Structures are given as C-alpha cells and as structure tokens.
Short mmCIF file of C-alpha atoms and ligand atoms in Angstrom, two decimals:
data_model
loop_
_atom_site.label_atom_id
_atom_site.label_comp_id
_atom_site.label_asym_id
_atom_site.label_seq_id
_atom_site.Cartn_x
_atom_site.Cartn_y
_atom_site.Cartn_z
CA MET X 1 -6.71 11.21 9.44
CA ASN X 2 -7.82 7.65 10.27
CA VAL X 3 -9.53 5.96 7.35
CA LEU X 4 -11.57 2.78 7.78
CA VAL X 5 -11.36 0.77 4.56
CA ILE X 6 -14.31 -1.56 4.03
CA ASN X 7 -14.51 -4.34 1.46
CA CYS X 8 -17.89 -6.09 1.58
CA GLY X 9 -18.41 -9.40 -0.18
CA SER X 10 -21.71 -11.25 -0.28
CA SER X 11 -21.05 -13.07 2.99
CA SER X 12 -17.79 -11.51 4.17
CA LEU X 13 -16.37 -8.15 5.15
CA LYS X 14 -12.69 -7.23 5.19
CA PHE X 15 -11.56 -4.07 6.94
CA GLN X 16 -8.42 -2.07 7.66
CA LEU X 17 -7.99 1.04 9.76
CA ILE X 18 -5.18 3.10 8.28
CA ASP X 19 -3.59 6.35 9.40
CA ALA X 20 -3.74 8.04 6.00
CA GLU X 21 -1.03 10.60 6.75
CA SER X 22 1.68 8.16 7.88
CA GLU X 23 0.11 5.33 5.81
CA LYS X 24 0.48 3.07 8.84
CA LEU X 25 -1.89 0.17 9.41
CA ILE X 26 -3.63 0.50 12.79
CA ALA X 27 -5.76 -2.66 12.77
CA LYS X 28 -7.33 -5.03 10.30
CA GLY X 29 -9.65 -7.98 10.14
CA LEU X 30 -12.22 -10.10 8.48
CA CYS X 31 -15.83 -11.08 9.25
CA GLU X 32 -16.80 -14.36 7.68
CA ARG X 33 -20.09 -16.19 7.21
CA ILE X 34 -22.32 -13.13 7.54
CA ALA X 35 -25.96 -14.27 7.57
CA ILE X 36 -24.76 -17.90 7.52
CA PRO X 37 -24.46 -20.11 10.64
CA GLY X 38 -20.92 -20.22 12.05
CA GLY X 39 -20.11 -16.51 11.80
CA ARG X 40 -16.76 -15.28 13.12
CA MET X 41 -14.53 -12.26 13.14
CA VAL X 42 -10.75 -12.36 12.99
CA TYR X 43 -9.33 -9.10 14.32
CA THR X 44 -5.64 -8.26 14.15
CA SER X 45 -4.20 -5.23 15.92
CA ALA X 46 -1.20 -3.35 14.55
CA SER X 47 1.16 -5.34 16.80
CA GLY X 48 -0.05 -8.49 15.04
CA GLU X 49 -2.10 -9.77 17.97
CA LYS X 50 -5.01 -11.86 16.68
CA LYS X 51 -8.39 -12.19 18.33
CA ILE X 52 -11.10 -14.50 17.03
CA THR X 53 -14.70 -13.82 18.00
CA GLU X 54 -17.23 -16.51 17.20
CA LYS X 55 -20.55 -14.73 16.73
CA GLU X 56 -23.53 -15.02 14.43
CA MET X 57 -23.99 -11.93 12.28
CA GLY X 58 -27.48 -11.57 10.85
CA ASP X 59 -26.41 -9.02 8.26
CA HIS X 60 -23.60 -6.64 7.27
CA ARG X 61 -24.80 -4.02 9.72
CA GLU X 62 -24.22 -6.44 12.59
CA ALA X 63 -20.80 -7.28 11.18
CA ILE X 64 -19.83 -3.61 11.05
CA ARG X 65 -21.13 -3.10 14.57
CA LEU X 66 -18.84 -5.94 15.69
CA VAL X 67 -15.90 -4.37 13.88
CA LEU X 68 -16.53 -0.98 15.53
CA GLU X 69 -16.80 -2.65 18.93
CA ALA X 70 -13.47 -4.40 18.40
CA LEU X 71 -11.77 -1.17 17.26
CA THR X 72 -13.01 0.70 20.38
CA ASP X 73 -12.69 -2.18 22.86
CA PRO X 74 -10.93 -0.96 26.05
CA GLU X 75 -8.54 -3.94 25.98
CA THR X 76 -7.84 -4.86 22.36
CA GLY X 77 -9.08 -1.67 20.71
CA VAL X 78 -6.95 0.91 18.92
CA ILE X 79 -9.15 4.03 19.18
CA ASP X 80 -10.98 5.51 22.18
CA SER X 81 -14.28 6.12 20.45
CA LEU X 82 -15.88 6.23 17.02
CA SER X 83 -14.68 9.81 16.66
CA GLY X 84 -11.29 8.17 15.99
CA ILE X 85 -12.60 7.24 12.52
CA ASP X 86 -12.42 10.31 10.27
CA ALA X 87 -13.55 8.79 6.98
CA VAL X 88 -14.60 5.50 5.44
CA GLY X 89 -13.39 4.22 2.07
CA HIS X 90 -15.58 1.59 0.41
CA ARG X 91 -14.39 -0.76 -2.28
CA ILE X 92 -17.13 -0.89 -4.90
CA VAL X 93 -16.84 -3.54 -7.59
CA HIS X 94 -18.85 -2.08 -10.45
CA GLY X 95 -19.19 1.58 -11.32
CA GLY X 96 -20.36 1.00 -14.89
CA GLU X 97 -19.73 4.08 -17.04
CA HIS X 98 -20.72 6.38 -14.18
CA PHE X 99 -17.36 6.58 -12.44
CA ALA X 100 -13.93 7.16 -13.91
CA GLY X 101 -12.52 7.88 -10.47
CA SER X 102 -13.27 7.71 -6.77
CA THR X 103 -16.03 9.88 -5.38
CA LEU X 104 -17.64 11.13 -2.20
CA ILE X 105 -20.72 8.99 -1.54
CA THR X 106 -24.00 10.91 -1.85
CA GLU X 107 -27.57 9.80 -2.46
CA GLU X 108 -26.99 10.26 -6.19
CA VAL X 109 -23.84 8.14 -6.09
CA LYS X 110 -25.71 5.40 -4.24
CA ARG X 111 -28.39 5.50 -6.92
CA ALA X 112 -25.75 5.00 -9.62
CA ILE X 113 -24.17 2.12 -7.69
CA ARG X 114 -27.63 0.57 -7.39
CA GLU X 115 -28.08 0.89 -11.15
CA CYS X 116 -24.93 -1.18 -11.61
CA CYS X 117 -26.27 -4.06 -9.46
CA GLU X 118 -27.51 -5.67 -12.65
CA LEU X 119 -23.92 -5.77 -13.93
CA ALA X 120 -22.45 -7.21 -10.70
CA PRO X 121 -25.28 -9.00 -8.90
CA LEU X 122 -22.99 -10.80 -6.46
CA HIS X 123 -20.96 -7.75 -5.45
CA ASN X 124 -22.68 -4.38 -5.78
CA PRO X 125 -25.65 -5.21 -3.50
CA ALA X 126 -23.21 -6.22 -0.74
CA ASN X 127 -21.19 -3.03 -1.31
CA LEU X 128 -24.37 -0.95 -0.94
CA ILE X 129 -25.38 -2.74 2.24
CA GLY X 130 -21.91 -1.94 3.64
CA ILE X 131 -22.33 1.75 2.79
CA GLU X 132 -25.77 1.93 4.37
CA ALA X 133 -24.65 0.07 7.49
CA CYS X 134 -21.76 2.53 7.96
CA GLU X 135 -24.09 5.49 7.40
CA ALA X 136 -26.41 4.18 10.11
CA LEU X 137 -23.63 3.47 12.60
CA MET X 138 -21.37 6.45 11.87
CA PRO X 139 -23.68 9.26 10.78
CA GLY X 140 -21.90 12.31 9.44
CA VAL X 141 -18.58 10.53 8.75
CA PRO X 142 -17.59 11.19 5.11
CA MET X 143 -17.51 8.13 2.90
CA VAL X 144 -15.77 7.60 -0.41
CA GLY X 145 -16.48 4.97 -3.06
CA VAL X 146 -13.43 3.50 -4.84
CA PHE X 147 -14.42 1.49 -7.91
CA ASP X 148 -12.71 -1.60 -9.36
CA THR X 149 -13.80 -0.50 -12.80
CA ALA X 150 -12.79 3.19 -12.63
CA PHE X 151 -9.15 2.91 -13.75
CA HIS X 152 -10.24 1.10 -16.91
CA GLN X 153 -12.64 3.81 -18.03
CA THR X 154 -9.85 5.31 -20.16
CA MET X 155 -9.95 2.30 -22.51
CA PRO X 156 -10.75 3.40 -26.05
CA GLU X 157 -13.96 2.28 -27.71
CA GLU X 158 -12.19 -0.27 -29.90
CA ALA X 159 -10.90 -2.01 -26.76
CA TYR X 160 -14.13 -2.05 -24.81
CA LEU X 161 -16.71 -2.88 -27.49
CA TYR X 162 -17.69 -6.48 -28.14
CA GLY X 163 -18.27 -7.64 -31.69
CA ILE X 164 -22.02 -7.97 -31.14
CA PRO X 165 -24.91 -5.78 -32.39
CA TYR X 166 -24.16 -2.23 -31.31
CA HIS X 167 -27.63 -1.71 -29.87
CA TYR X 168 -26.69 -4.02 -26.98
CA TYR X 169 -24.17 -1.41 -25.96
CA ARG X 170 -26.54 1.48 -26.65
CA ASP X 171 -29.49 -0.13 -24.86
CA TYR X 172 -27.93 -2.15 -22.06
CA LYS X 173 -24.34 -0.85 -21.81
CA ILE X 174 -22.98 -4.31 -22.61
CA ARG X 175 -19.26 -3.70 -23.04
CA ARG X 176 -15.95 -4.59 -21.44
CA TYR X 177 -15.36 -2.79 -18.13
CA GLY X 178 -12.41 -4.55 -16.48
CA PHE X 179 -11.81 -5.09 -12.76
CA HIS X 180 -8.99 -5.03 -10.18
CA GLY X 181 -8.55 -1.40 -11.29
CA THR X 182 -7.38 -0.21 -7.88
CA SER X 183 -4.60 -2.78 -7.98
CA HIS X 184 -3.61 -2.08 -11.60
CA ALA X 185 -3.44 1.66 -10.84
CA TYR X 186 -1.46 1.20 -7.63
CA VAL X 187 1.00 -1.26 -9.17
CA SER X 188 1.65 0.86 -12.26
CA GLY X 189 2.35 3.86 -10.04
CA ARG X 190 4.77 1.87 -7.90
CA ALA X 191 6.41 0.41 -11.02
CA ALA X 192 7.17 3.91 -12.28
CA ALA X 193 8.65 4.79 -8.88
CA LEU X 194 10.80 1.63 -8.87
CA LEU X 195 12.03 2.38 -12.39
CA GLY X 196 12.67 5.99 -11.41
CA ARG X 197 10.81 7.30 -14.46
CA PRO X 198 7.64 9.36 -14.91
CA ILE X 199 4.61 7.16 -15.54
CA GLU X 200 3.68 9.48 -18.44
CA GLU X 201 6.65 8.00 -20.37
CA LEU X 202 6.06 4.34 -19.66
CA LYS X 203 4.32 1.46 -21.38
CA LEU X 204 3.50 -1.07 -18.66
CA ILE X 205 1.80 -4.45 -18.59
CA VAL X 206 0.41 -5.33 -15.16
CA CYS X 207 -0.32 -9.00 -14.45
CA HIS X 208 -2.57 -9.24 -11.39
CA LEU X 209 -2.43 -13.00 -10.81
CA GLY X 210 -4.48 -14.13 -7.83
CA ASN X 211 -7.46 -16.32 -7.42
CA GLY X 212 -9.15 -13.81 -9.70
CA ALA X 213 -6.63 -12.72 -12.34
CA SER X 214 -6.37 -10.01 -14.97
CA VAL X 215 -3.81 -8.27 -17.15
CA SER X 216 -3.80 -4.57 -18.06
CA ALA X 217 -2.01 -2.49 -20.65
CA VAL X 218 -1.13 0.86 -19.06
CA LYS X 219 0.19 3.37 -21.57
CA TYR X 220 1.56 6.65 -20.23
CA GLY X 221 -0.35 6.15 -16.95
CA LYS X 222 -3.69 5.33 -18.54
CA CYS X 223 -5.32 1.94 -18.97
CA VAL X 224 -5.75 1.19 -22.68
CA ASP X 225 -6.88 -2.43 -22.40
CA THR X 226 -7.57 -5.09 -19.82
CA SER X 227 -8.45 -8.75 -19.91
CA MET X 228 -11.67 -8.82 -17.84
CA GLY X 229 -14.89 -7.78 -19.49
CA LEU X 230 -18.53 -7.11 -18.67
CA THR X 231 -17.91 -9.35 -15.66
CA PRO X 232 -14.76 -10.76 -14.03
CA LEU X 233 -15.23 -14.02 -15.97
CA GLU X 234 -13.41 -12.95 -19.14
CA GLY X 235 -9.70 -13.16 -19.81
CA LEU X 236 -7.17 -15.34 -18.02
CA VAL X 237 -7.67 -18.86 -16.74
CA MET X 238 -8.28 -18.19 -13.03
CA GLY X 239 -8.66 -20.15 -9.78
CA THR X 240 -12.10 -21.50 -10.68
CA ARG X 241 -13.15 -19.20 -13.56
CA SER X 242 -12.67 -20.24 -17.16
CA GLY X 243 -11.61 -16.91 -18.65
CA ASP X 244 -11.98 -16.63 -22.45
CA ILE X 245 -13.89 -19.40 -24.18
CA ASP X 246 -15.78 -19.78 -27.40
CA PRO X 247 -19.37 -18.93 -26.38
CA ALA X 248 -20.51 -21.91 -28.42
CA VAL X 249 -19.01 -24.14 -25.69
CA MET X 250 -21.98 -23.14 -23.56
CA GLU X 251 -24.47 -24.25 -26.18
CA PHE X 252 -22.57 -27.50 -26.69
CA ILE X 253 -22.61 -28.41 -22.98
CA ALA X 254 -26.23 -27.30 -22.67
CA HIS X 255 -27.28 -29.71 -25.42
CA LYS X 256 -25.07 -32.58 -24.30
CA GLU X 257 -26.06 -32.46 -20.65
CA GLY X 258 -29.47 -30.79 -20.73
CA LYS X 259 -28.27 -27.89 -18.60
CA GLY X 260 -29.67 -24.39 -18.32
CA VAL X 261 -27.80 -21.08 -18.53
CA ASP X 262 -27.53 -20.67 -14.77
CA GLU X 263 -25.99 -24.10 -14.33
CA ILE X 264 -23.49 -23.46 -17.10
CA MET X 265 -22.56 -20.07 -15.67
CA ASP X 266 -21.96 -21.81 -12.37
CA ILE X 267 -19.62 -24.29 -14.07
CA LEU X 268 -17.71 -21.47 -15.77
CA ASN X 269 -17.45 -19.43 -12.55
CA ARG X 270 -16.92 -22.08 -9.91
CA GLU X 271 -15.79 -25.35 -11.46
CA SER X 272 -13.44 -24.21 -14.20
CA GLY X 273 -10.08 -22.41 -14.26
CA VAL X 274 -7.05 -24.20 -12.83
CA TYR X 275 -9.40 -26.15 -10.56
CA GLY X 276 -11.34 -27.57 -13.47
CA LEU X 277 -8.30 -28.02 -15.69
CA SER X 278 -6.54 -30.03 -12.98
CA ASP X 279 -9.60 -32.29 -12.84
CA GLY X 280 -10.69 -30.91 -9.48
CA PHE X 281 -7.25 -31.34 -7.89
CA SER X 282 -6.94 -27.77 -6.54
CA SER X 283 -7.57 -24.11 -7.26
CA ASP X 284 -4.63 -23.21 -5.02
CA PHE X 285 -1.39 -22.54 -6.84
CA ARG X 286 0.68 -23.81 -3.92
CA ASP X 287 -0.83 -27.29 -4.35
CA LEU X 288 -0.43 -27.09 -8.11
CA GLU X 289 3.22 -26.07 -7.86
CA GLU X 290 4.03 -28.88 -5.49
CA ALA X 291 2.40 -31.40 -7.83
CA TYR X 292 4.16 -29.78 -10.82
CA GLY X 293 7.45 -30.29 -9.00
CA LYS X 294 6.66 -34.00 -8.83
CA GLY X 295 5.88 -34.01 -12.53
CA GLU X 296 2.19 -34.82 -12.04
CA GLU X 297 0.47 -34.56 -15.39
CA ALA X 298 -2.65 -32.70 -14.26
CA ALA X 299 -0.61 -29.95 -12.59
CA VAL X 300 1.82 -29.70 -15.53
CA ARG X 301 -0.93 -29.18 -18.12
CA THR X 302 -2.78 -26.78 -15.83
CA LEU X 303 0.14 -24.48 -15.08
CA LYS X 304 1.21 -24.56 -18.71
CA ALA X 305 -2.29 -23.54 -19.84
CA PHE X 306 -2.45 -20.80 -17.21
CA CYS X 307 0.92 -19.33 -18.26
CA HIS X 308 0.12 -19.71 -21.96
CA ARG X 309 -2.92 -17.44 -21.55
CA VAL X 310 -0.96 -14.81 -19.59
CA LEU X 311 1.72 -14.84 -22.28
CA LYS X 312 -0.88 -14.38 -24.99
CA TYR X 313 -2.16 -11.22 -23.31
CA ILE X 314 1.35 -9.87 -22.79
CA GLY X 315 2.05 -10.33 -26.49
CA ALA X 316 -1.22 -8.70 -27.48
CA TYR X 317 -0.70 -5.71 -25.20
CA ALA X 318 2.89 -5.20 -26.29
CA ALA X 319 1.59 -5.03 -29.86
CA GLN X 320 -1.26 -2.68 -28.94
CA MET X 321 1.02 -0.26 -27.11
CA GLY X 322 3.79 -0.50 -29.69
CA GLY X 323 6.25 -1.81 -27.13
CA VAL X 324 6.61 -2.31 -23.42
CA ASP X 325 8.99 -0.97 -20.79
CA ALA X 326 8.08 -3.35 -17.97
CA VAL X 327 5.96 -6.40 -17.24
CA CYS X 328 4.80 -6.26 -13.60
CA PHE X 329 3.68 -9.21 -11.51
CA THR X 330 1.38 -8.78 -8.53
CA ALA X 331 -1.28 -10.46 -6.25
CA GLY X 332 -1.14 -13.88 -4.55
CA VAL X 333 0.43 -15.84 -7.41
CA GLY X 334 2.23 -12.97 -9.15
CA GLU X 335 3.97 -11.97 -5.92
CA ASN X 336 4.69 -15.42 -4.52
CA SER X 337 5.35 -17.80 -7.36
CA PRO X 338 8.85 -17.76 -8.86
CA LEU X 339 7.80 -20.81 -10.89
CA VAL X 340 4.86 -19.11 -12.63
CA ARG X 341 6.93 -15.96 -13.26
CA SER X 342 9.76 -17.97 -14.76
CA MET X 343 7.41 -20.05 -16.91
CA ILE X 344 5.95 -16.84 -18.35
CA CYS X 345 9.19 -14.89 -18.66
CA SER X 346 11.04 -17.77 -20.31
CA SER X 347 9.09 -16.83 -23.46
CA LEU X 348 9.76 -13.09 -23.21
CA ALA X 349 13.36 -12.95 -24.41
CA TRP X 350 12.05 -11.19 -27.56
CA LEU X 351 11.14 -8.26 -25.30
CA GLY X 352 14.62 -8.33 -23.79
CA ILE X 353 13.45 -9.96 -20.56
CA VAL X 354 15.83 -12.53 -19.09
CA LEU X 355 15.14 -13.41 -15.47
CA ASP X 356 17.71 -13.01 -12.72
CA ASP X 357 17.15 -16.22 -10.80
CA GLY X 358 18.29 -14.80 -7.46
CA ALA X 359 16.02 -11.75 -7.68
CA ASN X 360 13.12 -13.93 -8.82
CA HIS X 361 13.31 -15.79 -5.51
CA VAL X 362 13.27 -12.68 -3.28
CA ARG X 363 9.94 -12.35 -1.49
CA GLY X 364 7.74 -9.56 -0.22
CA GLN X 365 9.36 -6.50 -1.77
CA GLU X 366 9.28 -4.36 -4.86
CA ILE X 367 12.06 -5.65 -7.07
CA VAL X 368 13.34 -5.84 -10.64
CA ILE X 369 13.60 -9.57 -11.38
CA SER X 370 15.10 -9.35 -14.88
CA LYS X 371 18.77 -8.97 -15.73
CA GLN X 372 20.04 -5.55 -16.69
CA GLY X 373 19.85 -4.90 -20.39
CA GLU X 374 18.49 -2.77 -23.16
CA GLY X 375 14.99 -4.20 -23.38
CA ALA X 376 11.95 -4.39 -21.14
CA LYS X 377 12.18 -5.28 -17.48
CA ALA X 378 10.20 -7.70 -15.34
CA LEU X 379 9.13 -6.46 -11.91
CA VAL X 380 7.43 -7.84 -8.83
CA ILE X 381 5.28 -5.22 -7.09
CA PRO X 382 3.25 -6.36 -4.06
CA THR X 383 -0.20 -4.85 -4.44
CA ASN X 384 -1.96 -3.02 -1.62
CA GLU X 385 -5.54 -2.27 -2.57
CA GLU X 386 -6.49 -1.19 0.96
CA LEU X 387 -3.73 1.41 1.08
CA ALA X 388 -4.75 2.64 -2.36
CA ILE X 389 -8.36 2.99 -1.16
CA ALA X 390 -7.20 4.84 1.98
CA ARG X 391 -5.13 7.23 -0.19
CA GLU X 392 -8.03 7.95 -2.50
CA THR X 393 -10.38 8.48 0.45
CA TYR X 394 -7.94 10.83 2.14
CA ALA X 395 -7.39 12.86 -1.03
CA ILE X 396 -11.11 13.22 -1.74
CA VAL X 397 -12.11 14.08 1.83
CA GLN X 398 -9.27 16.65 2.01
CA LYS X 399 -10.42 18.21 -1.26
CA GLY X 400 -14.05 18.30 -0.10
CA GLU X 401 -13.22 20.23 3.04
P1 LIG E 501 -7.85 -13.15 -4.42
O1 LIG E 501 -7.62 -11.80 -3.76
O2 LIG E 501 -8.32 -13.07 -5.83
O3 LIG E 501 -8.64 -14.12 -3.59
P2 LIG E 501 -5.01 -13.54 -3.98
O4 LIG E 501 -4.38 -12.41 -4.68
O5 LIG E 501 -5.04 -13.53 -2.49
O6 LIG E 501 -6.45 -13.86 -4.56
O7 LIG E 501 -4.25 -14.86 -4.46
C1 LIG E 501 -4.62 -16.13 -4.03
C2 LIG E 501 -3.76 -17.14 -4.76
O8 LIG E 501 -2.38 -16.89 -4.46
C3 LIG E 501 -4.06 -18.59 -4.35
O9 LIG E 501 -4.28 -19.39 -5.50
C4 LIG E 501 -2.77 -19.01 -3.69
O10 LIG E 501 -2.48 -20.33 -3.94
C5 LIG E 501 -1.72 -18.14 -4.33
N1 LIG E 501 -0.53 -18.10 -3.50
C6 LIG E 501 -0.41 -17.57 -2.28
N2 LIG E 501 0.84 -17.81 -1.79
C7 LIG E 501 1.51 -18.50 -2.74
C8 LIG E 501 2.81 -19.08 -2.85
N3 LIG E 501 3.69 -18.95 -1.87
N4 LIG E 501 3.13 -19.72 -3.99
C9 LIG E 501 2.24 -19.86 -4.99
N5 LIG E 501 1.00 -19.36 -4.94
C10 LIG E 501 0.63 -18.70 -3.84
#
C-alpha cells in the first residue's frame, strides 16, 4: 500500500510517498513559498535524483496538484497514475482533547480540527486546506489524520493543568497539550527496541531537540508529561522561541517599550530562543557550535542556557517517574550534535550516565552512547515522523477495510 504523507505548513508543504508494507521511501519533496512570489518545488526520487521546479503556487491545492504531477510524470515520476496512491496521511498539529490517536478523516473529524484552529492559528488552517485539496484531487482515497498532540493525551490532570482559574480550562480548554507527539511516540518505541525490553517496563525521557524542541516523560509507553503547553512556545529554549518565562516579563516589556500583545508574542516566537540569546548571531546550532569552539562569549552563554533548560526537564521528569531507564536524543540537534549531548550528559552521572566518547560521535544510526553500567543509558534515536505517519495511516486504513 502506497501512502502519501502530507505535512502542510502555512506557506510550505512537505511530502513523502512511502510503500507502507516494505516501509521504503518512493519519493519525497517540498513545496515552498505557496501563495508568495518565488514559489518552487524540490522533488527527490527514491534514487536521490533532485528536480527543482520554479512555479508560482496560488494555494495549497495548486501545490498538491504539482506534487501529483511530479509523482506521475512519465520521466521523473514513480507511479503510473493517481491510482498508485492508496491512502493519504496528514500531519495535523492540534487535535485538542478530541483525539488521543490517529483517525480516518470524516466530515466530523474535519469539524473537530476546525474547532482547534483557535488553538493553533498558524498550523491547523493550513492542515485543513491540505486535507480539502487532497479530497478534491483524489476523491475516494482514504485519508488519515495523525495529530502532534495525540500521544500526550495520556498526561494526568496534574501535569496538564495550569495554575490559573479552573474556569479557563472548563470554558476555553486552556491547558497544556504538548507537541511533537508523533516523534516522541516513534522514538520511545525505537528506544525500547534498541534496549531489547518491552516498553511497558521502561521509564524514558525523550529529548526532541530541533529548531522547535520539547522533552517528554514516557512511563511504561505512555506520555506522563511534556514540556510544550497550550502552544509550542512553552518549555525549552528553542531556535527562536523563548520557552518558559515569567509571564510578567511580557508586562514589563510592554510598559518599557509601549508594545502590544501581538508584538510581544512575535518577539517571544521569532526573536528569542538561541537566536535572541546569542544577540541575533544565529538560530542554527551549527553556527553556534562553531563559535562555541572558538570560545565566543555569545555562543558559550547561549549553548549553556539551552543545555541548562534541557537538564532541568530531565531532572524533573526523572523525579516525576521515580527513575529513568534511558534518556533519548532525537531531531536535528539531538541527532547531530555530540557537543550538546555531552554538555547535557556531563551532569547526568547521578543517573549513572557516563558518555562513551566514540559512540557519541557516531552519526545517523540508533545507538547507545553511554558506557555500560548499572544506571540509566543515553541513546541517540533518529526520528522519522513521516514513517510514523505512514505506519499509522496504513494500520487505520487496513482496520477500516
Ligand atoms: P525543525 O524540524 O524543528 O525545523 P530540525 O529537527 O530539522 O528542526 O532541526 C534543525 C536544527 O538542527 C537546526 O538548528 C540545525 O542547526 C540543527 N542541526 C542540523 N545538523 C546539525 C549538526 N550537524 N550539528 C549541530 N546542529 C545541527
């Protein structure tokens, strides 16, 4: 069964065509600058051949049409016709409290996704447009929604409630939801496989460290806490997002600089994080690491602050779960930065984690990076959200038949 995985952002669309039985990637690509001048599609076939098409795309429907044309193109295509796509899996950012798992997309499901637009105004509308564009272009093909928030729905009340008047939860569903759930679920499953133990026995901490970053506590296969909240702004210091701050900081800046809420939210979302901390030097960890290597002060304080926050969450989650069997690193930084991993793990000897320097420098594979011992282990697990979405889609479509 060929599954087309679609990940719609506000002005971009990522896709992968995956053979769900063999789990082989057939083709993948990215449409950028949708509805913005300078649109282009980068299409990569399974053999790694890249084709760039410069084309304006008025909306997501045009982008998906371009993707389908590329997939069925007589020269560069990988399927003869659209009947070569058996199902579509959509990444949906916010499922609110409606979805604790993936689901076949129906009119009712779309209504619930629409209800969550208020909670994720930048993402859910784009996700819906992607669904509707696929429905129009591939009528009758089953579609599955896979939610970033679903894995975290097992969090207990004490973990997801904010310390604010309860009626805000009752009336508006203001609570912590968490994101990157597909990645946290995938990585914890792979961690159990790598450790050769059933997930139902394990206490895992998953550090998804990318441009957006979050940590999860996964106890016996279920998420019991995670660092992101109502929106993906809470928690770790990220590429350009602040993560946790005293909310009074907003009031302080507002008064000092005469700014409104929207402007301040923009600062916290786009001008903060490691970018802001490094005084606008870079949000890219490769640049920061290079500068850290040269001892540049801005990069040193920034990486230290980033790692300090990750460490704080690891400590908190170890306490909440009453121990930890493995700390897992994943996503752009977690998978590729031996420096960040070693800065964090150098403070985890109390858990029994001592890094094996050789293993910490191996790239691109699932690996235990801590020395053998009695205590917890540190692991690197490359995430694969698209494959996880394809698996979910396959399982749900199979079940529905
Ligand atoms: P997102 O999906 O949230 O955009 P990614 O998981 O792709 O983010 O991670 C992007 C981050 O990973 C960037 O900050 C980038 O600098 C970092 N990264 C990628 N490769 C490396 C590397 N070799 N060393 C350090 N950081 C890296």
